[in-house]
PDB file of C-alpha atoms and ligand atoms in Angstrom:
ATOM      1  CA  MET A  29       8.486-113.766 127.916  1.00  0.00           C
ATOM      2  CA  ILE A  30       6.781-110.012 126.812  1.00  0.00           C
ATOM      3  CA  LEU A  31       8.827-107.315 125.667  1.00  0.00           C
ATOM      4  CA  ILE A  32       8.204-103.929 126.414  1.00  0.00           C
ATOM      5  CA  THR A  33       9.608-101.843 123.210  1.00  0.00           C
ATOM      6  CA  GLY A  34      10.159 -97.298 123.646  1.00  0.00           C
ATOM      7  CA  GLY A  35      11.237 -97.936 127.121  1.00  0.00           C
ATOM      8  CA  SER A  36      12.071 -94.768 128.329  1.00  0.00           C
ATOM      9  CA  GLY A  37       8.734 -93.023 126.625  1.00  0.00           C
ATOM     10  CA  GLN A  38       5.838 -91.966 129.300  1.00  0.00           C
ATOM     11  CA  LEU A  39       3.392 -94.665 128.210  1.00  0.00           C
ATOM     12  CA  ALA A  40       6.177 -97.241 128.282  1.00  0.00           C
ATOM     13  CA  THR A  41       6.789 -96.229 131.806  1.00  0.00           C
ATOM     14  CA  LEU A  42       3.423 -96.515 132.998  1.00  0.00           C
ATOM     15  CA  VAL A  43       2.881-100.015 131.413  1.00  0.00           C
ATOM     16  CA  ALA A  44       6.376-101.978 132.944  1.00  0.00           C
ATOM     17  CA  THR A  45       5.388-100.556 136.616  1.00  0.00           C
ATOM     18  CA  GLU A  46       2.273-101.775 136.155  1.00  0.00           C
ATOM     19  CA  ALA A  47       3.102-104.694 134.724  1.00  0.00           C
ATOM     20  CA  ARG A  48       5.173-105.347 136.866  1.00  0.00           C
ATOM     21  CA  ALA A  49       3.217-104.632 139.773  1.00  0.00           C
ATOM     22  CA  ARG A  50       0.950-107.555 138.789  1.00  0.00           C
ATOM     23  CA  GLY A  51       3.586-110.502 138.659  1.00  0.00           C
ATOM     24  CA  LEU A  52       3.756-110.272 134.488  1.00  0.00           C
ATOM     25  CA  GLU A  53       7.522-111.126 133.531  1.00  0.00           C
ATOM     26  CA  ILE A  54       8.376-108.544 131.636  1.00  0.00           C
ATOM     27  CA  ALA A  55      11.807-106.933 129.639  1.00  0.00           C
ATOM     28  CA  VAL A  56      11.898-103.914 128.620  1.00  0.00           C
ATOM     29  CA  GLY A  57      13.719-102.445 125.036  1.00  0.00           C
ATOM     30  CA  SER A  58      14.635 -98.913 123.990  1.00  0.00           C
ATOM     31  CA  HIS A  59      16.140 -97.121 120.592  1.00  0.00           C
ATOM     32  CA  ARG A  60      18.133 -94.706 123.141  1.00  0.00           C
ATOM     33  CA  ALA A  61      21.725 -96.004 123.565  1.00  0.00           C
ATOM     34  CA  ALA A  62      22.423 -92.903 126.582  1.00  0.00           C
ATOM     35  CA  SER A  63      19.107 -95.311 128.519  1.00  0.00           C
ATOM     36  CA  LEU A  64      20.643 -98.338 128.216  1.00  0.00           C
ATOM     37  CA  ASP A  65      21.540 -99.306 131.741  1.00  0.00           C
ATOM     38  CA  GLY A  66      21.795-102.876 131.411  1.00  0.00           C
ATOM     39  CA  LYS A  67      18.097-103.508 132.163  1.00  0.00           C
ATOM     40  CA  ARG A  68      17.143-102.530 128.802  1.00  0.00           C
ATOM     41  CA  ARG A  69      17.687-103.918 125.669  1.00  0.00           C
ATOM     42  CA  HIS A  70      18.346-101.812 122.159  1.00  0.00           C
ATOM     43  CA  THR A  71      15.555-101.710 120.316  1.00  0.00           C
ATOM     44  CA  ASP A  72      15.560 -98.919 117.601  1.00  0.00           C
ATOM     45  CA  PHE A  73      12.860 -99.331 114.810  1.00  0.00           C
ATOM     46  CA  ASP A  74      15.301 -97.370 112.708  1.00  0.00           C
ATOM     47  CA  SER A  75      18.055-100.315 112.739  1.00  0.00           C
ATOM     48  CA  PRO A  76      16.988-103.560 112.199  1.00  0.00           C
ATOM     49  CA  GLU A  77      19.627-105.523 113.170  1.00  0.00           C
ATOM     50  CA  THR A  78      18.885-104.212 117.068  1.00  0.00           C
ATOM     51  CA  LEU A  79      15.557-105.989 116.635  1.00  0.00           C
ATOM     52  CA  ASP A  80      16.246-109.617 117.961  1.00  0.00           C
ATOM     53  CA  PHE A  81      12.777-111.049 119.125  1.00  0.00           C
ATOM     54  CA  SER A  82      14.129-114.625 119.267  1.00  0.00           C
ATOM     55  CA  ASP A  83      13.579-114.851 122.919  1.00  0.00           C
ATOM     56  CA  VAL A  84       9.930-113.299 122.964  1.00  0.00           C
ATOM     57  CA  GLU A  85       6.205-114.366 122.738  1.00  0.00           C
ATOM     58  CA  THR A  86       3.891-111.322 123.118  1.00  0.00           C
ATOM     59  CA  LEU A  87       5.987-107.779 122.534  1.00  0.00           C
ATOM     60  CA  PHE A  88       4.366-104.903 123.226  1.00  0.00           C
ATOM     61  CA  LEU A  89       4.784-102.263 120.504  1.00  0.00           C
ATOM     62  CA  ILE A  90       4.332 -99.031 121.309  1.00  0.00           C
ATOM     63  CA  SER A  91       4.299 -96.529 118.288  1.00  0.00           C
ATOM     64  CA  ALA A  92       7.505 -94.437 117.536  1.00  0.00           C
ATOM     65  CA  GLY A  93       5.281 -91.592 116.666  1.00  0.00           C
ATOM     66  CA  TYR A  94       6.604 -87.877 116.554  1.00  0.00           C
ATOM     67  CA  ALA A  95       8.595 -88.356 112.165  1.00  0.00           C
ATOM     68  CA  GLU A  96       7.122 -87.555 108.986  1.00  0.00           C
ATOM     69  CA  ASP A  97       4.528 -90.606 108.016  1.00  0.00           C
ATOM     70  CA  ASP A  98       7.017 -92.895 105.713  1.00  0.00           C
ATOM     71  CA  VAL A  99       9.311 -92.715 108.947  1.00  0.00           C
ATOM     72  CA  VAL A 100       6.971 -93.889 111.226  1.00  0.00           C
ATOM     73  CA  ILE A 101       5.522 -96.510 108.854  1.00  0.00           C
ATOM     74  CA  ARG A 102       9.182 -97.792 108.148  1.00  0.00           C
ATOM     75  CA  ARG A 103       9.992 -97.936 111.693  1.00  0.00           C
ATOM     76  CA  HIS A 104       6.764-100.077 112.482  1.00  0.00           C
ATOM     77  CA  GLU A 105       7.473-102.260 109.430  1.00  0.00           C
ATOM     78  CA  ASN A 106      11.208-102.882 110.935  1.00  0.00           C
ATOM     79  CA  ALA A 107       9.448-104.186 113.872  1.00  0.00           C
ATOM     80  CA  ILE A 108       6.493-106.554 112.565  1.00  0.00           C
ATOM     81  CA  ALA A 109       8.850-108.141 110.291  1.00  0.00           C
ATOM     82  CA  ALA A 110      11.369-109.049 112.770  1.00  0.00           C
ATOM     83  CA  ALA A 111       8.680-110.292 115.329  1.00  0.00           C
ATOM     84  CA  GLU A 112       7.686-112.061 111.803  1.00  0.00           C
ATOM     85  CA  ARG A 113      11.044-113.830 111.609  1.00  0.00           C
ATOM     86  CA  ALA A 114      11.196-114.052 115.341  1.00  0.00           C
ATOM     87  CA  LYS A 115       7.794-116.133 115.402  1.00  0.00           C
ATOM     88  CA  VAL A 116       6.578-113.913 118.041  1.00  0.00           C
ATOM     89  CA  LYS A 117       3.387-115.379 118.885  1.00  0.00           C
ATOM     90  CA  HIS A 118       1.431-111.812 119.705  1.00  0.00           C
ATOM     91  CA  VAL A 119       1.926-108.329 119.194  1.00  0.00           C
ATOM     92  CA  VAL A 120       0.080-105.240 120.888  1.00  0.00           C
ATOM     93  CA  TYR A 121      -0.235-102.401 119.113  1.00  0.00           C
ATOM     94  CA  THR A 122      -0.628 -98.701 120.427  1.00  0.00           C
ATOM     95  CA  SER A 123      -2.795 -96.871 117.864  1.00  0.00           C
ATOM     96  CA  LEU A 124      -4.945 -93.951 117.368  1.00  0.00           C
ATOM     97  CA  THR A 125      -8.933 -94.203 118.728  1.00  0.00           C
ATOM     98  CA  GLY A 126     -10.855 -94.278 115.769  1.00  0.00           C
ATOM     99  CA  THR A 127     -12.348 -90.113 116.339  1.00  0.00           C
ATOM    100  CA  GLY A 128      -8.867 -89.178 115.528  1.00  0.00           C
ATOM    101  CA  ASP A 129      -9.210 -90.151 112.035  1.00  0.00           C
ATOM    102  CA  HIS A 130      -8.994 -86.702 111.020  1.00  0.00           C
ATOM    103  CA  LEU A 131      -5.731 -85.825 113.196  1.00  0.00           C
ATOM    104  CA  GLY A 132      -1.843 -85.709 111.131  1.00  0.00           C
ATOM    105  CA  PHE A 133      -0.619 -88.504 112.615  1.00  0.00           C
ATOM    106  CA  ALA A 134      -3.405 -91.477 112.194  1.00  0.00           C
ATOM    107  CA  LEU A 135      -2.474 -92.171 109.019  1.00  0.00           C
ATOM    108  CA  ALA A 136       0.641 -94.211 110.301  1.00  0.00           C
ATOM    109  CA  HIS A 137      -1.055 -95.414 113.053  1.00  0.00           C
ATOM    110  CA  ARG A 138      -3.830 -97.200 110.630  1.00  0.00           C
ATOM    111  CA  TRP A 139      -1.093 -98.205 108.086  1.00  0.00           C
ATOM    112  CA  THR A 140       0.331 -99.924 111.246  1.00  0.00           C
ATOM    113  CA  GLU A 141      -2.844-101.421 112.197  1.00  0.00           C
ATOM    114  CA  GLN A 142      -3.392-103.162 108.502  1.00  0.00           C
ATOM    115  CA  ARG A 143       0.127-104.643 108.165  1.00  0.00           C
ATOM    116  CA  LEU A 144      -0.629-106.360 111.401  1.00  0.00           C
ATOM    117  CA  LYS A 145      -3.495-107.709 110.210  1.00  0.00           C
ATOM    118  CA  ARG A 146      -2.097-109.335 107.430  1.00  0.00           C
ATOM    119  CA  SER A 147       1.461-110.613 109.451  1.00  0.00           C
ATOM    120  CA  GLY A 148      -0.421-114.263 110.567  1.00  0.00           C
ATOM    121  CA  ILE A 149       0.816-112.992 114.093  1.00  0.00           C
ATOM    122  CA  GLY A 150      -1.634-112.821 117.096  1.00  0.00           C
ATOM    123  CA  PHE A 151      -2.642-109.456 117.316  1.00  0.00           C
ATOM    124  CA  THR A 152      -4.379-106.679 119.590  1.00  0.00           C
ATOM    125  CA  ILE A 153      -4.845-103.475 118.840  1.00  0.00           C
ATOM    126  CA  LEU A 154      -5.091-100.595 121.701  1.00  0.00           C
ATOM    127  CA  ARG A 155      -6.804 -97.695 120.138  1.00  0.00           C
ATOM    128  CA  ASN A 156      -5.816 -94.804 122.832  1.00  0.00           C
ATOM    129  CA  GLY A 157      -7.255 -91.727 122.878  1.00  0.00           C
ATOM    130  CA  LEU A 158      -6.014 -88.875 122.826  1.00  0.00           C
ATOM    131  CA  TYR A 159      -4.038 -87.928 126.551  1.00  0.00           C
ATOM    132  CA  ALA A 160      -5.476 -85.768 129.161  1.00  0.00           C
ATOM    133  CA  GLU A 161      -1.878 -84.719 129.611  1.00  0.00           C
ATOM    134  CA  LEU A 162      -1.231 -83.809 126.530  1.00  0.00           C
ATOM    135  CA  ILE A 163      -4.510 -81.660 125.725  1.00  0.00           C
ATOM    136  CA  GLY A 164      -3.799 -79.977 129.110  1.00  0.00           C
ATOM    137  CA  ALA A 165      -0.232 -78.919 128.134  1.00  0.00           C
ATOM    138  CA  LEU A 166      -1.708 -77.836 124.454  1.00  0.00           C
ATOM    139  CA  ALA A 167      -4.197 -75.549 126.270  1.00  0.00           C
ATOM    140  CA  LYS A 168      -1.850 -74.250 129.094  1.00  0.00           C
ATOM    141  CA  PRO A 169      -2.435 -70.781 129.826  1.00  0.00           C
ATOM    142  CA  GLU A 170      -0.175 -67.712 129.840  1.00  0.00           C
ATOM    143  CA  ASN A 171      -1.148 -64.846 132.126  1.00  0.00           C
ATOM    144  CA  GLY A 172      -4.916 -66.597 133.064  1.00  0.00           C
ATOM    145  CA  VAL A 173      -5.532 -66.577 129.297  1.00  0.00           C
ATOM    146  CA  ILE A 174      -5.918 -70.230 127.326  1.00  0.00           C
ATOM    147  CA  SER A 175      -5.744 -69.032 123.853  1.00  0.00           C
ATOM    148  CA  ALA A 176      -5.404 -71.922 121.482  1.00  0.00           C
ATOM    149  CA  PRO A 177      -8.068 -72.874 118.834  1.00  0.00           C
ATOM    150  CA  PHE A 178      -9.567 -75.910 119.854  1.00  0.00           C
ATOM    151  CA  GLY A 179     -13.204 -74.110 119.675  1.00  0.00           C
ATOM    152  CA  HIS A 180     -15.626 -75.815 121.857  1.00  0.00           C
ATOM    153  CA  GLY A 181     -16.288 -79.123 120.563  1.00  0.00           C
ATOM    154  CA  ALA A 182     -15.879 -81.715 123.333  1.00  0.00           C
ATOM    155  CA  ILE A 183     -12.742 -84.069 123.831  1.00  0.00           C
ATOM    156  CA  SER A 184     -12.498 -87.854 125.234  1.00  0.00           C
ATOM    157  CA  SER A 185      -9.036 -87.837 126.568  1.00  0.00           C
ATOM    158  CA  VAL A 186      -7.745 -90.138 129.148  1.00  0.00           C
ATOM    159  CA  ALA A 187      -4.963 -90.221 131.392  1.00  0.00           C
ATOM    160  CA  ARG A 188      -1.792 -92.276 130.420  1.00  0.00           C
ATOM    161  CA  ARG A 189      -2.337 -94.463 133.153  1.00  0.00           C
ATOM    162  CA  ASP A 190      -5.814 -95.541 132.532  1.00  0.00           C
ATOM    163  CA  LEU A 191      -4.192 -96.680 129.173  1.00  0.00           C
ATOM    164  CA  ALA A 192      -1.206 -98.763 130.800  1.00  0.00           C
ATOM    165  CA  ASP A 193      -3.483-100.313 133.283  1.00  0.00           C
ATOM    166  CA  ALA A 194      -5.625-101.574 129.812  1.00  0.00           C
ATOM    167  CA  ALA A 195      -2.355-102.962 128.101  1.00  0.00           C
ATOM    168  CA  VAL A 196      -1.387-104.933 131.193  1.00  0.00           C
ATOM    169  CA  THR A 197      -4.663-106.110 131.393  1.00  0.00           C
ATOM    170  CA  ILE A 198      -3.937-107.253 127.857  1.00  0.00           C
ATOM    171  CA  LEU A 199      -0.729-108.120 128.231  1.00  0.00           C
ATOM    172  CA  SER A 200      -1.961-110.909 131.537  1.00  0.00           C
ATOM    173  CA  GLU A 201      -3.970-112.920 128.715  1.00  0.00           C
ATOM    174  CA  PRO A 202      -3.074-112.107 125.159  1.00  0.00           C
ATOM    175  CA  ALA A 203      -4.532-115.151 123.832  1.00  0.00           C
ATOM    176  CA  ARG A 204      -7.800-113.968 125.244  1.00  0.00           C
ATOM    177  CA  HIS A 205      -7.466-110.866 122.985  1.00  0.00           C
ATOM    178  CA  SER A 206      -6.119-112.115 120.430  1.00  0.00           C
ATOM    179  CA  GLY A 207      -7.765-110.195 117.050  1.00  0.00           C
ATOM    180  CA  ARG A 208      -9.310-107.543 118.974  1.00  0.00           C
ATOM    181  CA  THR A 209      -9.338-103.614 118.430  1.00  0.00           C
ATOM    182  CA  TYR A 210     -10.285-101.753 121.598  1.00  0.00           C
ATOM    183  CA  GLU A 211     -11.275 -97.859 121.651  1.00  0.00           C
ATOM    184  CA  LEU A 212     -10.208 -96.579 124.178  1.00  0.00           C
ATOM    185  CA  SER A 213     -10.882 -92.752 124.563  1.00  0.00           C
ATOM    186  CA  GLY A 214     -11.741 -91.515 127.953  1.00  0.00           C
ATOM    187  CA  THR A 215     -15.028 -92.078 129.843  1.00  0.00           C
ATOM    188  CA  GLU A 216     -15.925 -88.628 130.007  1.00  0.00           C
ATOM    189  CA  SER A 217     -15.946 -86.067 127.865  1.00  0.00           C
ATOM    190  CA  TRP A 218     -15.386 -81.921 128.390  1.00  0.00           C
ATOM    191  CA  THR A 219     -14.400 -78.946 126.816  1.00  0.00           C
ATOM    192  CA  ILE A 220     -11.664 -76.415 126.851  1.00  0.00           C
ATOM    193  CA  ASN A 221     -13.709 -73.427 128.296  1.00  0.00           C
ATOM    194  CA  ASP A 222     -15.005 -76.764 131.311  1.00  0.00           C
ATOM    195  CA  LEU A 223     -10.616 -76.701 131.025  1.00  0.00           C
ATOM    196  CA  ALA A 224     -10.594 -73.022 131.844  1.00  0.00           C
ATOM    197  CA  ARG A 225     -13.161 -72.905 134.410  1.00  0.00           C
ATOM    198  CA  ARG A 226     -11.570 -76.027 136.549  1.00  0.00           C
ATOM    199  CA  ILE A 227      -8.135 -74.032 136.703  1.00  0.00           C
ATOM    200  CA  GLY A 228      -9.425 -70.706 137.033  1.00  0.00           C
ATOM    201  CA  ALA A 229      -8.618 -69.613 133.404  1.00  0.00           C
ATOM    202  CA  GLU A 230     -10.382 -67.862 130.642  1.00  0.00           C
ATOM    203  CA  TYR A 231     -10.507 -69.032 127.013  1.00  0.00           C
ATOM    204  CA  GLN A 232     -10.009 -67.054 124.239  1.00  0.00           C
ATOM    205  CA  PRO A 233      -9.953 -69.496 121.713  1.00  0.00           C
ATOM    206  CA  LEU A 234      -7.713 -67.884 118.519  1.00  0.00           C
ATOM    207  CA  THR A 235      -8.502 -69.402 114.677  1.00  0.00           C
ATOM    208  CA  LEU A 236      -6.408 -71.373 112.957  1.00  0.00           C
ATOM    209  CA  SER A 237      -4.467 -69.562 110.899  1.00  0.00           C
ATOM    210  CA  GLU A 238      -3.536 -66.642 114.239  1.00  0.00           C
ATOM    211  CA  LYS A 239      -2.302 -70.505 115.801  1.00  0.00           C
ATOM    212  CA  ARG A 240      -0.128 -71.147 112.387  1.00  0.00           C
ATOM    213  CA  LEU A 241       0.967 -68.002 112.409  1.00  0.00           C
ATOM    214  CA  GLN A 242       2.116 -68.239 115.855  1.00  0.00           C
ATOM    215  CA  LEU A 243       3.750 -71.971 115.050  1.00  0.00           C
ATOM    216  CA  ARG A 244       5.568 -70.649 112.144  1.00  0.00           C
ATOM    217  CA  GLN A 245       8.267 -68.344 114.861  1.00  0.00           C
ATOM    218  CA  LEU A 246       9.009 -71.624 116.720  1.00  0.00           C
ATOM    219  CA  PRO A 247      11.687 -73.531 116.411  1.00  0.00           C
ATOM    220  CA  LEU A 248       9.761 -76.473 115.453  1.00  0.00           C
ATOM    221  CA  LEU A 249       9.969 -79.434 112.952  1.00  0.00           C
ATOM    222  CA  PRO A 250       8.334 -79.115 109.222  1.00  0.00           C
ATOM    223  CA  PHE A 251       6.287 -82.117 109.856  1.00  0.00           C
ATOM    224  CA  GLN A 252       5.038 -80.403 113.518  1.00  0.00           C
ATOM    225  CA  PRO A 253       3.031 -77.608 112.913  1.00  0.00           C
ATOM    226  CA  PRO A 254       0.558 -79.524 110.289  1.00  0.00           C
ATOM    227  CA  MET A 255       0.405 -82.517 113.204  1.00  0.00           C
ATOM    228  CA  LEU A 256      -0.764 -79.856 116.046  1.00  0.00           C
ATOM    229  CA  MET A 257      -3.024 -78.078 114.014  1.00  0.00           C
ATOM    230  CA  SER A 258      -4.722 -80.983 113.108  1.00  0.00           C
ATOM    231  CA  ILE A 259      -5.496 -81.790 116.815  1.00  0.00           C
ATOM    232  CA  PHE A 260      -6.894 -77.893 116.903  1.00  0.00           C
ATOM    233  CA  SER A 261      -8.845 -78.423 113.507  1.00  0.00           C
ATOM    234  CA  ALA A 262     -10.299 -81.541 114.548  1.00  0.00           C
ATOM    235  CA  SER A 263     -11.477 -80.060 118.004  1.00  0.00           C
ATOM    236  CA  ALA A 264     -13.100 -76.811 116.974  1.00  0.00           C
ATOM    237  CA  ALA A 265     -15.048 -79.729 114.279  1.00  0.00           C
ATOM    238  CA  GLY A 266     -16.192 -81.500 117.305  1.00  0.00           C
ATOM    239  CA  PHE A 267     -14.745 -84.458 116.367  1.00  0.00           C
ATOM    240  CA  LEU A 268     -12.469 -85.685 119.278  1.00  0.00           C
ATOM    241  CA  GLN A 269     -15.656 -86.494 121.232  1.00  0.00           C
ATOM    242  CA  SER A 270     -16.220 -90.559 121.461  1.00  0.00           C
ATOM    243  CA  ALA A 271     -19.944 -92.317 122.393  1.00  0.00           C
ATOM    244  CA  THR A 272     -18.402 -95.298 123.385  1.00  0.00           C
ATOM    245  CA  THR A 273     -14.977 -96.498 124.724  1.00  0.00           C
ATOM    246  CA  ASP A 274     -13.778 -99.998 125.815  1.00  0.00           C
ATOM    247  CA  LEU A 275     -11.793 -98.447 128.984  1.00  0.00           C
ATOM    248  CA  THR A 276     -13.884 -99.592 131.779  1.00  0.00           C
ATOM    249  CA  ALA A 277     -13.551-102.641 131.064  1.00  0.00           C
ATOM    250  CA  LEU A 278      -9.923-103.357 130.119  1.00  0.00           C
ATOM    251  CA  ILE A 279      -9.136-101.324 133.798  1.00  0.00           C
ATOM    252  CA  SER A 280      -8.489-102.747 137.077  1.00  0.00           C
ATOM    253  CA  SER A 281      -9.987 -99.453 139.223  1.00  0.00           C
ATOM    254  CA  ALA A 282     -12.099 -97.025 138.522  1.00  0.00           C
ATOM    255  CA  PRO A 283     -10.545 -94.329 135.242  1.00  0.00           C
ATOM    256  CA  LEU A 284      -8.293 -91.289 136.752  1.00  0.00           C
ATOM    257  CA  THR A 285     -11.192 -87.653 136.075  1.00  0.00           C
ATOM    258  CA  SER A 286      -9.499 -86.958 132.499  1.00  0.00           C
ATOM    259  CA  LEU A 287     -10.318 -82.925 133.567  1.00  0.00           C
ATOM    260  CA  ASP A 288      -8.261 -83.289 136.780  1.00  0.00           C
ATOM    261  CA  VAL A 289      -5.378 -84.478 134.719  1.00  0.00           C
ATOM    262  CA  ALA A 290      -5.640 -82.184 131.783  1.00  0.00           C
ATOM    263  CA  ALA A 291      -5.851 -79.479 134.433  1.00  0.00           C
ATOM    264  CA  LYS A 292      -2.952 -80.449 136.248  1.00  0.00           C
ATOM    265  CA  ALA A 293      -1.099 -80.584 133.198  1.00  0.00           C
ATOM    266  CA  ALA A 294      -2.101 -77.117 132.454  1.00  0.00           C
ATOM    267  CA  VAL A 295      -0.810 -75.586 135.429  1.00  0.00           C
ATOM    268  CA  ALA A 296       2.296 -77.619 135.512  1.00  0.00           C
TER     269      ALA A 296
HETATM  270  N1  NAP B 313      -3.133 -90.710 122.476  1.00  0.00           N
HETATM  271  C1  NAP B 313      -1.572 -89.729 121.691  1.00  0.00           C
HETATM  272  O1  NAP B 313      -2.791 -88.661 122.950  1.00  0.00           O
HETATM  273  C2  NAP B 313      -0.271 -89.814 122.327  1.00  0.00           C
HETATM  274  C3  NAP B 313      -0.197 -88.191 121.972  1.00  0.00           C
HETATM  275  C4  NAP B 313       1.294 -88.508 121.014  1.00  0.00           C
HETATM  276  C5  NAP B 313       2.359 -89.713 121.309  1.00  0.00           C
HETATM  277  N2  NAP B 313       1.173 -90.874 121.094  1.00  0.00           N
HETATM  278  C6  NAP B 313       2.042 -91.772 120.519  1.00  0.00           C
HETATM  279  O2  NAP B 313       2.233 -93.019 121.859  1.00  0.00           O
HETATM  280  C7  NAP B 313       3.778 -93.101 121.632  1.00  0.00           C
HETATM  281  C8  NAP B 313       3.753 -93.192 123.097  1.00  0.00           C
HETATM  282  O3  NAP B 313       3.719 -92.302 124.114  1.00  0.00           O
HETATM  283  P1  NAP B 313       4.497 -91.386 125.581  1.00  0.00           P
HETATM  284  O4  NAP B 313       3.504 -90.159 125.177  1.00  0.00           O
HETATM  285  O5  NAP B 313       4.889 -92.427 125.824  1.00  0.00           O
HETATM  286  O6  NAP B 313       5.240 -90.950 124.328  1.00  0.00           O
HETATM  287  P2  NAP B 313       7.284 -90.480 124.782  1.00  0.00           P
HETATM  288  O7  NAP B 313       6.820 -90.063 126.020  1.00  0.00           O
HETATM  289  O8  NAP B 313       7.089 -89.137 124.002  1.00  0.00           O
HETATM  290  O9  NAP B 313       8.490 -91.416 124.621  1.00  0.00           O
HETATM  291  C9  NAP B 313       8.549 -91.537 122.447  1.00  0.00           C
HETATM  292  C10 NAP B 313       8.134 -92.922 122.395  1.00  0.00           C
HETATM  293  O10 NAP B 313       8.774 -93.822 120.908  1.00  0.00           O
HETATM  294  C11 NAP B 313       9.662 -94.709 121.123  1.00  0.00           C
HETATM  295  N3  NAP B 313      10.746 -94.116 120.238  1.00  0.00           N
HETATM  296  C12 NAP B 313      10.884 -93.186 119.591  1.00  0.00           C
HETATM  297  N4  NAP B 313      12.048 -93.195 118.352  1.00  0.00           N
HETATM  298  C13 NAP B 313      12.035 -94.536 118.477  1.00  0.00           C
HETATM  299  C14 NAP B 313      12.765 -95.419 117.610  1.00  0.00           C
HETATM  300  N5  NAP B 313      13.538 -95.035 116.777  1.00  0.00           N
HETATM  301  N6  NAP B 313      12.976 -97.081 117.991  1.00  0.00           N
HETATM  302  C15 NAP B 313      11.090 -97.608 118.626  1.00  0.00           C
HETATM  303  N7  NAP B 313      11.071 -96.704 119.782  1.00  0.00           N
HETATM  304  C16 NAP B 313      11.068 -95.091 119.353  1.00  0.00           C
HETATM  305  C17 NAP B 313      10.245 -93.999 122.507  1.00  0.00           C
HETATM  306  O11 NAP B 313      10.817 -95.084 123.487  1.00  0.00           O
HETATM  307  P3  NAP B 313      12.557 -95.190 123.240  1.00  0.00           P
HETATM  308  O12 NAP B 313      13.096 -93.597 122.750  1.00  0.00           O
HETATM  309  O13 NAP B 313      12.791 -95.931 124.543  1.00  0.00           O
HETATM  310  O14 NAP B 313      13.488 -95.946 122.240  1.00  0.00           O
HETATM  311  C18 NAP B 313       8.930 -93.467 123.573  1.00  0.00           C
HETATM  312  O15 NAP B 313       8.501 -94.747 123.534  1.00  0.00           O
HETATM  313  C19 NAP B 313       3.993 -92.261 121.354  1.00  0.00           C
HETATM  314  O16 NAP B 313       5.586 -92.826 120.544  1.00  0.00           O
HETATM  315  C20 NAP B 313       3.218 -91.969 120.231  1.00  0.00           C
HETATM  316  O17 NAP B 313       3.270 -92.466 118.807  1.00  0.00           O
HETATM  317  C21 NAP B 313       0.445 -90.777 121.424  1.00  0.00           C
END
C-alpha cells in the first residue's frame, strides 16, 4: 500500500488526486487532528506514536517544512525511523532543487536526503523546484507595483501540478526509480520583470535591507524572515535558474507554463 503523508497540504492533495486518477490504491495521512475525517490516518511527525507504517509498502514523505531546522530534522528523523521499524520497502521524499542550496530551508532537506540514503530503505528523492505559485505570491503587486527584492535573476520555478504528476509516475513504479535523485525545476526560466509585464504591473525592486525592515513590521515567527530573505537573495544573485531538469521525462502531459501559474498567483 502507498501512504501519502501531509494530506491536508497543497502538494499532497494534488498527488492524492492524481494517484487516484491513475488507479493507484493509496492511503492519506495528516498531522491535523481536526482534519481527520475518517478517511485520513493520523501521521504527525512530531508524535512518533502516531507513525505506524506496518502495512505500508511505499511511503510518500512530504517534507514537513515551516519550522526551525532542528524541528524539521527531528520530524523527518521520526518519519524515517518509523519507516525503518515497519520495514517499508520504498520512501519517496519531496526535497529541494540543487539550485536552492543557498536557501534557508535547504539544510533540513539535504540532511533528510543523507539520512534516507543511510537508512537501507529503497528511496527516490524528488528535488522539487520552487513553486511558481510561491514566486507569484511573493511578487504580488500593490497598486500596480511589484516591490520585492528579487533583483533581475531568472527563476526556474515549477507548477505544483507538474510536481504532483512526476511524483505519481514514481509512485506507480517505485522500484524502477530506486536510488535515483531527480531534479525537478521548471522547464522555463523568467525574471520578475517578465512577470510584471505579464500582469501589467511595474517592477521596482527593493533592496534587501528595505525588505528586511518591512518584514520586521509583520507578525512573523523568528525563523521566517531569514527564510524569506534567502529566496530574494538567491534570486537576485541569479542562483535560482536551472540549466537542466528531469521534469519532462517524468510527467504525463506537457508542463504548465510556470509564468502563467505565477501570474495567476500574483493577481489572486
Ligand atoms: N518547493 C517549494 O517552493 C516549497 C515551498 C514551500 C514549502 N515547500 C515544502 O514542500 C512541502 C509541501 O508543500 P505544500 O505547498 O503542499 O505545503 P503546505 O500546503 O503549506 O502544507 C504543509 C505540509 O506540511 C505538512 N506538515 C506540517 N506539519 C507536519 C507534521 N507535524 N507532521 C507531518 N506533516 C506535517 C502538512 O501536512 P498535514 O498538516 O496534513 O499533516 C502539509 O503537507 C512543505 O511542507 C514544505 O516542506 C516547498
